[in-house]
Amino acid sequence: MKWIVGLGNPGASYAKTRHNVGFMVIDELARRWGIAMNGSKYKALVGEGNIAGTKVALIKPITYMNLSGEAVRAYMDFYKLNIEDGIIVYDDLDTEVGKLRLRYQGSAGGHNGIKSLIAHLNTQKFNRVRMGISRPEPGIVIADYVLSKFAKAEQGRLEEMIGNACDAIEYSLKHPFEDTMGKYNG
């Protein structure tokens, strides 16, 4: 089974914030693939389906960002999933809005959701789709910035980035992640 986790925070007040682009990608994949996100398992909203002959799980942890690893570890343990079959989608301050950076390992880079995953998975080696949210202007508190909504001028780039992330994830269902990185990075 392939499994895709979008990181974010539950609740309407967080829905369109920069920190929730991982949830936005999961929602778009669910829409594209006709998968209902109505299952609640292991501190996560889950939708499962069969996409072009591949069983796929879409996962949105509802533990809040800083505890994302709890939900992912519980889901992985129950289904005995391989880490190589998963993809984590999340926001990245160090990447410009509209750009993707795909990686298969690395540090948390200050991202609390990734810190939690690394702690619960006991590894820094897992497939990632990092969604650009850009850094704030000097003087703006990072926590406030990531919990803010995208500016109107960024909406087009945001929608294109979400579409590109979904395309990359779809491509990865049939191709090695390294090939996906080569095709979609940038």
XYZ file of N, CA and C in Angstrom:
558
model
N 0.851 -1.182 0.000
C 0.000 0.000 0.000
C 0.894 1.241 0.000
N 0.515 2.222 -0.800
C 1.156 3.538 -0.782
C 0.369 4.409 0.178
N 1.052 5.227 0.942
C 0.372 6.087 1.901
C 0.958 7.490 1.838
N 0.052 8.461 1.845
C 0.437 9.853 1.720
C -0.117 10.597 2.925
N 0.761 11.290 3.630
C 0.383 12.059 4.812
C 0.541 13.538 4.505
N -0.511 14.296 4.742
C -0.431 15.750 4.667
C -0.408 16.298 6.077
N 0.575 17.141 6.377
C 0.658 17.716 7.709
C -0.131 19.021 7.775
N -0.749 19.241 8.922
C -1.530 20.452 9.144
C -2.137 20.426 10.529
N -2.998 21.385 10.773
C -3.730 21.478 12.033
C -5.219 21.337 11.750
N -5.936 20.577 12.584
C -7.380 20.430 12.368
C -8.137 21.689 12.778
N -9.319 21.851 12.212
C -10.189 22.955 12.596
C -10.292 24.020 11.523
N -11.463 24.638 11.459
C -11.753 25.630 10.422
C -10.834 26.844 10.489
N -10.404 27.229 11.672
C -9.570 28.429 11.796
C -8.188 28.241 11.161
N -7.758 27.001 10.971
C -6.457 26.720 10.362
C -6.562 26.331 8.884
N -7.746 26.143 8.387
C -7.975 25.493 7.091
C -7.178 26.063 5.925
N -7.093 27.344 5.784
C -6.436 27.945 4.617
C -5.088 28.588 4.961
N -4.497 28.185 6.081
C -3.240 28.793 6.503
C -2.046 28.130 5.828
N -0.923 28.822 5.873
C 0.313 28.338 5.258
C 0.744 26.990 5.843
N 0.537 26.826 7.133
C 0.954 25.591 7.810
C 0.113 24.388 7.361
N -0.993 24.634 6.665
C -1.899 23.558 6.281
C -1.830 23.173 4.809
N -0.772 23.539 4.107
C -0.710 23.161 2.692
C -0.661 21.645 2.521
N -0.139 20.920 3.497
C -0.163 19.456 3.429
C -1.587 18.928 3.403
N -2.454 19.481 4.252
C -3.872 19.108 4.246
C -4.515 19.472 2.907
N -4.140 20.630 2.357
C -4.719 21.070 1.085
C -4.403 20.075 -0.033
N -3.191 19.536 -0.029
C -2.806 18.552 -1.048
C -3.615 17.265 -0.864
N -3.764 16.811 0.368
C -4.557 15.603 0.622
C -5.996 15.815 0.173
N -6.556 16.976 0.462
C -7.930 17.275 0.040
C -8.058 17.253 -1.481
N -7.063 17.798 -2.181
C -7.113 17.797 -3.648
C -6.947 16.381 -4.205
N -6.055 15.587 -3.621
C -5.921 14.194 -4.069
C -7.227 13.429 -3.843
N -7.853 13.638 -2.687
C -9.129 12.974 -2.391
C -10.178 13.369 -3.425
N -10.207 14.650 -3.798
C -11.156 15.119 -4.812
C -10.860 14.469 -6.162
N -9.605 14.518 -6.589
C -9.205 13.947 -7.884
C -9.523 12.460 -7.986
N -9.242 11.756 -6.908
C -9.353 10.305 -6.929
C -10.699 9.789 -6.429
N -11.579 10.673 -6.004
C -12.886 10.261 -5.514
C -12.812 9.460 -4.222
N -11.888 9.826 -3.349
C -11.711 9.135 -2.068
C -12.347 9.977 -0.965
N -13.242 9.369 -0.207
C -13.875 10.055 0.917
C -12.930 10.043 2.119
N -12.723 11.209 2.705
C -11.867 11.337 3.894
C -12.746 11.288 5.141
N -13.408 10.170 5.332
C -14.352 10.106 6.442
C -13.973 9.100 7.510
N -12.906 8.358 7.298
C -12.478 7.408 8.318
C -11.666 8.118 9.379
N -11.871 7.764 10.620
C -11.078 8.332 11.703
C -10.380 7.182 12.401
N -9.065 7.100 12.177
C -8.287 5.999 12.745
C -6.984 6.552 13.287
N -6.615 6.111 14.470
C -5.282 6.394 14.982
C -4.961 7.879 14.985
N -5.877 8.688 15.493
C -5.674 10.136 15.600
C -5.474 10.786 14.228
N -6.185 10.285 13.235
C -6.065 10.838 11.877
C -7.367 10.660 11.119
N -7.606 11.564 10.164
C -8.667 11.363 9.175
C -8.030 10.594 8.038
N -8.718 9.548 7.594
C -8.136 8.649 6.606
C -9.134 8.383 5.493
N -8.621 8.313 4.286
C -9.397 7.879 3.137
C -8.571 6.853 2.389
N -9.203 5.782 1.959
C -8.481 4.723 1.251
C -9.170 4.424 -0.065
N -8.367 4.094 -1.064
C -8.909 3.775 -2.375
C -7.914 3.001 -3.205
N -8.326 2.697 -4.423
C -7.465 1.980 -5.358
C -7.276 2.887 -6.570
N -6.040 3.305 -6.810
C -5.730 4.222 -7.888
C -4.858 3.504 -8.903
N -5.413 3.270 -10.083
C -4.688 2.603 -11.181
C -4.016 1.316 -10.708
N -4.753 0.542 -9.935
C -4.242 -0.747 -9.489
C -3.376 -0.698 -8.240
N -3.232 0.458 -7.636
C -2.418 0.604 -6.429
C -3.312 1.019 -5.269
N -3.249 0.267 -4.162
C -3.997 0.646 -2.971
C -3.312 1.860 -2.348
N -4.104 2.895 -2.027
C -3.578 4.163 -1.531
C -4.346 4.583 -0.282
N -3.616 5.094 0.699
C -4.226 5.690 1.891
C -3.828 7.157 1.941
N -4.810 8.026 2.134
C -4.590 9.458 2.340
C -4.806 9.718 3.829
N -3.858 10.409 4.455
C -3.866 10.548 5.914
C -3.661 12.007 6.313
N -4.555 12.495 7.194
C -4.430 13.835 7.763
C -4.436 13.692 9.291
N -3.255 13.748 9.935
C -3.228 13.655 11.402
C -4.051 14.769 12.029
N -4.825 14.422 13.051
C -5.635 15.431 13.748
C -5.081 15.698 15.152
N -3.803 15.419 15.301
C -3.115 15.598 16.583
C -2.560 17.005 16.745
N -2.741 17.862 15.772
C -2.063 19.141 15.642
C -0.634 18.855 15.197
N -0.060 19.832 14.534
C 1.216 19.682 13.854
C 2.304 19.054 14.720
N 2.465 19.564 15.935
C 3.598 19.171 16.764
C 3.569 17.713 17.208
N 2.456 17.023 17.037
C 2.342 15.619 17.451
C 2.022 14.705 16.264
N 2.290 15.160 15.069
C 1.958 14.400 13.855
C 2.541 12.996 13.852
N 3.723 12.843 14.407
C 4.394 11.543 14.410
C 3.607 10.463 15.134
N 2.836 10.842 16.157
C 2.026 9.863 16.902
C 1.033 9.174 15.976
N 0.311 9.960 15.198
C -0.706 9.409 14.306
C -0.069 8.562 13.203
N 1.013 9.053 12.622
C 1.666 8.324 11.525
C 2.237 6.999 12.029
N 2.894 7.020 13.176
C 3.471 5.785 13.731
C 2.368 4.763 14.023
N 1.253 5.194 14.608
C 0.156 4.275 14.935
C -0.420 3.652 13.665
N -0.611 4.458 12.637
C -1.162 3.945 11.375
C -0.190 2.961 10.730
N 1.080 3.327 10.694
C 2.099 2.449 10.109
C 2.179 1.115 10.850
N 2.160 1.164 12.169
C 2.283 -0.059 12.966
C 1.090 -0.982 12.754
N -0.118 -0.412 12.746
C -1.305 -1.248 12.592
C -1.305 -1.966 11.242
N -0.972 -1.244 10.169
C -1.008 -1.829 8.827
C 0.327 -2.420 8.388
N 1.337 -2.345 9.264
C 2.673 -2.869 8.967
C 3.216 -2.298 7.653
N 3.160 -0.975 7.555
C 3.563 -0.275 6.342
C 5.070 -0.048 6.298
N 5.606 -0.062 5.094
C 7.018 0.244 4.876
C 7.188 1.744 4.729
N 8.219 2.261 5.341
C 8.467 3.697 5.262
C 8.730 4.149 3.826
N 9.303 3.277 3.005
C 9.614 3.620 1.612
C 8.359 3.857 0.777
N 7.224 3.354 1.228
C 5.968 3.493 0.483
C 5.184 4.746 0.864
N 5.721 5.534 1.788
C 5.023 6.726 2.250
C 5.606 8.004 1.680
N 4.786 9.041 1.693
C 5.206 10.393 1.316
C 4.595 11.356 2.328
N 5.420 12.250 2.849
C 4.971 13.271 3.781
C 4.938 14.604 3.034
N 3.812 15.305 3.105
C 3.639 16.589 2.419
C 3.479 17.671 3.478
N 4.318 18.723 3.379
C 4.271 19.761 4.403
C 4.824 21.091 3.889
N 4.598 22.138 4.677
C 5.020 23.493 4.332
C 6.511 23.682 4.598
N 7.148 24.536 3.781
C 8.578 24.789 3.915
C 8.860 26.285 3.785
N 9.336 26.885 4.871
C 9.669 28.308 4.886
C 10.812 28.661 3.938
N 11.706 27.719 3.708
C 12.909 28.001 2.926
C 12.712 27.817 1.428
N 11.487 27.579 1.018
C 11.163 27.434 -0.396
C 10.115 28.491 -0.749
N 10.306 29.120 -1.878
C 9.423 30.193 -2.340
C 8.008 29.670 -2.597
N 7.017 30.488 -2.305
C 5.625 30.127 -2.585
C 5.514 29.714 -4.059
N 4.884 28.576 -4.279
C 4.687 28.087 -5.640
C 5.675 27.017 -6.052
N 6.754 26.850 -5.299
C 7.795 25.877 -5.648
C 7.689 24.630 -4.778
N 8.109 23.508 -5.345
C 8.169 22.239 -4.613
C 9.626 21.831 -4.441
N 9.899 21.131 -3.359
C 11.206 20.493 -3.172
C 10.940 19.081 -2.683
N 11.280 18.112 -3.481
C 11.108 16.716 -3.111
C 12.441 16.185 -2.601
N 12.399 15.455 -1.491
C 13.588 14.879 -0.879
C 13.222 13.520 -0.306
N 14.240 12.678 -0.101
C 13.971 11.392 0.537
C 14.657 11.268 1.889
N 15.310 12.338 2.335
C 15.861 12.353 3.688
C 16.260 13.764 4.053
N 16.541 13.970 5.329
C 16.997 15.272 5.790
C 16.541 15.542 7.204
N 17.026 16.653 7.731
C 16.673 17.040 9.095
C 15.283 17.688 9.110
N 14.852 18.064 10.298
C 13.552 18.724 10.452
C 13.608 20.170 9.993
N 14.783 20.763 9.991
C 14.910 22.152 9.569
C 14.044 23.105 10.370
N 13.790 22.780 11.643
C 12.981 23.646 12.489
C 11.482 23.399 12.403
N 11.057 22.477 11.555
C 9.624 22.195 11.386
C 9.183 21.200 12.462
N 8.276 21.630 13.333
C 7.877 20.792 14.469
C 7.146 19.519 14.068
N 6.382 19.554 12.993
C 5.717 18.332 12.525
C 6.736 17.300 12.069
N 7.771 17.748 11.380
C 8.830 16.832 10.919
C 9.660 16.353 12.105
N 9.895 17.219 13.086
C 10.599 16.791 14.307
C 9.851 15.630 14.957
N 8.537 15.756 15.038
C 7.711 14.710 15.636
C 7.795 13.414 14.827
N 7.752 13.534 13.503
C 7.863 12.341 12.657
C 9.218 11.659 12.844
N 10.288 12.431 12.814
C 11.624 11.861 12.986
C 11.717 11.141 14.332
N 11.176 11.738 15.383
C 11.214 11.129 16.712
C 10.420 9.822 16.758
N 9.240 9.790 16.136
C 8.384 8.602 16.208
C 8.759 7.519 15.191
N 9.379 7.916 14.080
C 9.772 6.935 13.067
C 11.217 6.478 13.255
N 11.942 7.160 14.130
C 13.342 6.843 14.409
C 14.231 6.893 13.172
N 13.914 7.801 12.264
C 14.732 7.968 11.065
C 14.445 9.329 10.441
N 15.443 9.815 9.696
C 15.258 11.021 8.891
C 15.048 10.654 7.436
N 15.028 9.363 7.146
C 14.879 8.895 5.768
C 13.430 8.545 5.480
N 12.729 9.488 4.879
C 11.377 9.242 4.376
C 11.118 10.244 3.265
N 10.284 9.848 2.326
C 9.981 10.680 1.158
C 9.181 11.901 1.579
N 9.569 13.053 1.011
C 8.938 14.315 1.394
C 8.613 15.156 0.168
N 7.490 15.823 0.235
C 7.154 16.869 -0.721
C 7.034 18.143 0.114
N 8.015 19.013 -0.043
C 8.053 20.265 0.706
C 7.406 21.351 -0.146
N 6.404 21.990 0.408
C 5.606 22.993 -0.283
C 6.076 24.383 0.139
N 6.478 25.188 -0.828
C 7.000 26.512 -0.514
C 5.960 27.464 0.047
N 6.311 28.088 1.182
C 5.450 29.133 1.747
C 6.232 30.437 1.920
N 7.508 30.451 1.573
C 8.405 31.607 1.682
C 8.585 32.042 3.134
N 9.645 32.780 3.362
C 9.916 33.352 4.693
C 9.176 34.679 4.831
N 8.785 35.019 6.058
C 8.121 36.318 6.253
C 9.138 37.457 6.207
N 8.617 38.646 6.101
C 9.455 39.845 6.176
C 10.087 39.907 7.569
N 11.276 40.526 7.676
C 11.906 40.672 9.000
C 10.954 41.354 9.982
N 10.978 40.862 11.214
C 10.126 41.438 12.250
C 8.820 40.701 12.452
N 8.432 39.855 11.498
C 7.190 39.082 11.640
C 7.523 37.766 12.343
N 6.761 37.446 13.367
C 6.972 36.231 14.153
C 6.619 35.013 13.289
N 7.541 34.049 13.229
C 7.352 32.855 12.387
C 6.049 32.137 12.721
N 5.761 31.947 14.019
C 4.539 31.222 14.414
C 3.294 31.930 13.892
N 3.279 33.242 13.947
C 2.136 33.990 13.425
C 2.054 33.860 11.907
N 3.201 33.904 11.264
C 3.255 33.831 9.802
C 2.726 32.501 9.280
N 3.196 31.370 9.844
C 2.761 30.066 9.325
C 1.285 29.814 9.590
N 0.728 30.506 10.582
C -0.698 30.352 10.874
C -1.552 31.410 10.186
N -0.923 32.165 9.276
C -1.670 33.164 8.507
C -2.093 32.578 7.166
N -3.064 33.225 6.559
C -3.550 32.785 5.245
C -2.636 33.351 4.151
N -2.666 32.722 3.001
C -1.902 33.211 1.861
C -2.494 34.528 1.377
N -1.634 35.416 0.904
C -2.093 36.694 0.360
C -2.833 36.449 -0.952
N -3.712 37.362 -1.295
C -4.468 37.250 -2.541
C -3.537 37.107 -3.747
N -2.433 37.854 -3.733
C -1.473 37.822 -4.838
C -0.773 36.470 -4.968
N -0.820 35.646 -3.912
C -0.160 34.332 -3.928
C -1.099 33.199 -4.347
N -2.390 33.460 -4.465
C -3.376 32.402 -4.697
C -3.102 31.595 -5.963
N -2.748 32.252 -7.052
C -2.470 31.528 -8.295
C -1.296 30.578 -8.154
N -0.226 31.053 -7.524
C 0.957 30.200 -7.311
C 0.643 29.059 -6.350
N -0.188 29.335 -5.334
C -0.596 28.295 -4.386
C -1.356 27.187 -5.108
N -2.341 27.550 -5.911
C -3.141 26.549 -6.632
C -2.277 25.735 -7.587
N -1.366 26.409 -8.282
C -0.464 25.695 -9.200
C 0.448 24.741 -8.428
N 0.957 25.179 -7.278
C 1.832 24.348 -6.454
C 1.091 23.111 -5.955
N -0.145 23.275 -5.505
C -0.947 22.135 -5.040
C -1.159 21.157 -6.191
N -1.495 21.674 -7.364
C -1.670 20.811 -8.534
C -0.400 20.065 -8.892
N 0.740 20.754 -8.853
C 2.015 20.106 -9.163
C 2.372 19.043 -8.135
N 2.089 19.317 -6.865
C 2.355 18.323 -5.820
C 1.503 17.078 -6.042
N 0.242 17.266 -6.386
C -0.645 16.124 -6.667
C -0.152 15.346 -7.885
N 0.278 16.062 -8.920
C 0.819 15.391 -10.103
C 2.045 14.560 -9.734
N 2.931 15.118 -8.904
C 4.140 14.412 -8.488
C 3.794 13.156 -7.692
N 2.837 13.276 -6.794
C 2.435 12.121 -5.980
C 1.817 11.053 -6.863
N 0.971 11.458 -7.798
C 0.382 10.502 -8.748
C 1.477 9.785 -9.531
N 2.449 10.533 -10.015
C 3.564 9.972 -10.772
C 4.334 8.957 -9.920
N 4.503 9.273 -8.631
C 5.282 8.400 -7.745
C 4.609 7.061 -7.479
N 3.310 6.946 -7.760
C 2.631 5.658 -7.550
C 3.165 4.597 -8.500
N 3.672 5.023 -9.651
C 4.146 4.074 -10.669
C 5.645 4.183 -10.964
N 6.326 5.138 -10.316
C 7.746 5.359 -10.580
C 8.498 5.473 -9.255
N 9.789 5.149 -9.257
C 10.584 5.332 -8.034
C 10.587 6.800 -7.611
N 10.679 7.044 -6.303
C 10.636 8.414 -5.808
C 11.807 9.232 -6.356
N 12.939 8.595 -6.547
C 14.097 9.307 -7.122
C 13.765 9.854 -8.511
N 13.055 9.067 -9.321
C 12.615 9.551 -10.645
C 11.619 10.701 -10.497
N 10.750 10.602 -9.521
C 9.762 11.655 -9.256
C 10.480 12.945 -8.878
N 11.516 12.818 -8.021
C 12.300 13.990 -7.649
C 12.903 14.659 -8.876
N 13.477 13.862 -9.763
C 14.100 14.399 -10.968
C 13.114 15.128 -11.854
N 11.890 14.636 -11.922
C 10.880 15.228 -12.789
C 10.216 16.474 -12.175
N 10.020 16.497 -10.857
C 9.185 17.544 -10.264
C 9.909 18.539 -9.359
N 11.175 18.355 -9.059
C 11.885 19.341 -8.228
C 12.035 20.649 -8.985
N 11.906 21.754 -8.241
C 12.182 23.045 -8.880
C 11.033 23.961 -8.900
